[in-house]
């Protein structure tokens, strides 16, 4: 089985025949980091590896005007990524905290936007 991730759907290929996922919206994989990251635009599930594997992160996901969309705790997977399906055609501001460190970044969910966010550096909070 080979997995290909595109901005609008997760497509699984079984023997070369695409099967569309039941998930809809915009898929994004996020991997906050402490010291090591990698450049990435479109997430390649199974080959992208993040630094913080199997850890719980506090997060806040909001719109640029400050309206909170989601907040809580999320656990990264064995690859160091957390994965969300979000509404399409929106801008987001996300903040993560872990071990006295915090990092914030922006991303959007428009067609063609990056599905892999690896630029959130968790730094010691002031």
GROMACS .gro file of C-alpha atoms in nm:
model
  126
    1UNK     CA    1   0.000   0.000   0.000
    2UNK     CA    2   0.126   0.351  -0.086
    3UNK     CA    3  -0.018   0.665   0.079
    4UNK     CA    4  -0.036   1.001  -0.096
    5UNK     CA    5  -0.151   1.314   0.087
    6UNK     CA    6  -0.300   1.607  -0.103
    7UNK     CA    7  -0.451   1.925   0.035
    8UNK     CA    8  -0.817   1.825  -0.002
    9UNK     CA    9  -0.823   1.452   0.064
   10UNK     CA   10  -0.626   1.157   0.184
   11UNK     CA   11  -0.603   0.911  -0.104
   12UNK     CA   12  -0.508   0.550  -0.036
   13UNK     CA   13  -0.385   0.339  -0.323
   14UNK     CA   14  -0.454  -0.034  -0.301
   15UNK     CA   15  -0.294  -0.212  -0.596
   16UNK     CA   16  -0.294   0.118  -0.784
   17UNK     CA   17  -0.669   0.180  -0.738
   18UNK     CA   18  -0.746   0.505  -0.549
   19UNK     CA   19  -0.993   0.488  -0.261
   20UNK     CA   20  -1.108   0.826  -0.127
   21UNK     CA   21  -1.100   0.878   0.250
   22UNK     CA   22  -1.420   0.949   0.441
   23UNK     CA   23  -1.249   1.260   0.581
   24UNK     CA   24  -1.326   1.591   0.415
   25UNK     CA   25  -1.171   1.932   0.447
   26UNK     CA   26  -0.804   2.024   0.459
   27UNK     CA   27  -0.547   1.779   0.593
   28UNK     CA   28  -0.247   1.924   0.778
   29UNK     CA   29   0.036   1.749   0.962
   30UNK     CA   30   0.224   1.957   1.220
   31UNK     CA   31   0.552   1.877   1.394
   32UNK     CA   32   0.670   2.136   1.648
   33UNK     CA   33   1.040   2.103   1.738
   34UNK     CA   34   1.297   2.186   2.007
   35UNK     CA   35   1.629   2.160   1.820
   36UNK     CA   36   1.588   1.970   1.492
   37UNK     CA   37   1.344   2.005   1.202
   38UNK     CA   38   1.335   1.959   0.827
   39UNK     CA   39   1.193   2.163   0.539
   40UNK     CA   40   0.869   2.021   0.405
   41UNK     CA   41   0.574   2.144   0.202
   42UNK     CA   42   0.352   1.841   0.141
   43UNK     CA   43   0.349   1.579   0.416
   44UNK     CA   44   0.466   1.234   0.316
   45UNK     CA   45   0.312   1.006   0.576
   46UNK     CA   46   0.558   0.732   0.661
   47UNK     CA   47   0.868   0.919   0.549
   48UNK     CA   48   0.852   1.253   0.736
   49UNK     CA   49   0.996   1.224   1.087
   50UNK     CA   50   0.956   1.488   1.358
   51UNK     CA   51   1.164   1.537   1.671
   52UNK     CA   52   0.894   1.515   1.941
   53UNK     CA   53   0.757   1.161   1.920
   54UNK     CA   54   0.468   1.042   2.137
   55UNK     CA   55   0.451   1.354   2.355
   56UNK     CA   56   0.152   1.552   2.481
   57UNK     CA   57   0.139   1.916   2.369
   58UNK     CA   58  -0.098   2.189   2.486
   59UNK     CA   59  -0.235   2.386   2.192
   60UNK     CA   60  -0.458   2.672   2.088
   61UNK     CA   61  -0.584   2.701   1.731
   62UNK     CA   62  -0.745   3.034   1.645
   63UNK     CA   63  -0.832   3.257   1.354
   64UNK     CA   64  -0.619   3.569   1.290
   65UNK     CA   65  -0.880   3.786   1.466
   66UNK     CA   66  -0.824   3.584   1.785
   67UNK     CA   67  -1.139   3.370   1.774
   68UNK     CA   68  -1.053   3.034   1.930
   69UNK     CA   69  -1.128   2.739   1.700
   70UNK     CA   70  -0.986   2.460   1.920
   71UNK     CA   71  -0.786   2.431   2.238
   72UNK     CA   72  -0.666   2.142   2.448
   73UNK     CA   73  -0.401   1.872   2.456
   74UNK     CA   74  -0.290   1.660   2.163
   75UNK     CA   75  -0.040   1.374   2.142
   76UNK     CA   76   0.206   1.346   1.857
   77UNK     CA   77   0.236   1.014   1.680
   78UNK     CA   78   0.534   0.782   1.657
   79UNK     CA   79   0.654   0.996   1.364
   80UNK     CA   80   0.649   1.317   1.574
   81UNK     CA   81   0.350   1.465   1.390
   82UNK     CA   82  -0.006   1.549   1.489
   83UNK     CA   83  -0.263   1.541   1.211
   84UNK     CA   84  -0.579   1.748   1.176
   85UNK     CA   85  -0.860   1.775   0.924
   86UNK     CA   86  -0.969   2.140   0.923
   87UNK     CA   87  -1.224   2.350   0.734
   88UNK     CA   88  -1.096   2.463   0.396
   89UNK     CA   89  -1.018   2.819   0.285
   90UNK     CA   90  -0.928   2.962   0.625
   91UNK     CA   91  -0.627   3.120   0.793
   92UNK     CA   92  -0.509   2.987   1.128
   93UNK     CA   93  -0.274   3.083   1.413
   94UNK     CA   94  -0.156   2.789   1.623
   95UNK     CA   95   0.035   2.795   1.950
   96UNK     CA   96   0.191   2.490   2.115
   97UNK     CA   97   0.347   2.458   2.460
   98UNK     CA   98   0.560   2.176   2.597
   99UNK     CA   99   0.798   2.154   2.893
  100UNK     CA  100   0.806   2.528   2.965
  101UNK     CA  101   0.854   2.612   2.598
  102UNK     CA  102   0.614   2.773   2.353
  103UNK     CA  103   0.592   2.832   1.979
  104UNK     CA  104   0.343   3.003   1.748
  105UNK     CA  105   0.297   2.997   1.371
  106UNK     CA  106   0.041   3.069   1.103
  107UNK     CA  107  -0.083   2.852   0.820
  108UNK     CA  108  -0.381   2.839   0.588
  109UNK     CA  109  -0.608   2.576   0.437
  110UNK     CA  110  -0.654   2.694   0.080
  111UNK     CA  111  -0.607   2.467  -0.220
  112UNK     CA  112  -0.235   2.423  -0.287
  113UNK     CA  113  -0.126   2.531   0.063
  114UNK     CA  114   0.135   2.333   0.251
  115UNK     CA  115   0.010   2.021   0.431
  116UNK     CA  116   0.329   1.983   0.636
  117UNK     CA  117   0.414   2.241   0.903
  118UNK     CA  118   0.762   2.188   1.051
  119UNK     CA  119   0.854   2.548   1.139
  120UNK     CA  120   0.714   2.585   1.493
  121UNK     CA  121   1.019   2.623   1.717
  122UNK     CA  122   0.934   2.568   2.083
  123UNK     CA  123   1.144   2.817   2.282
  124UNK     CA  124   1.167   2.885   2.653
  125UNK     CA  125   0.878   3.110   2.754
  126UNK     CA  126   0.983   3.452   2.882
   0.00000   0.00000   0.00000
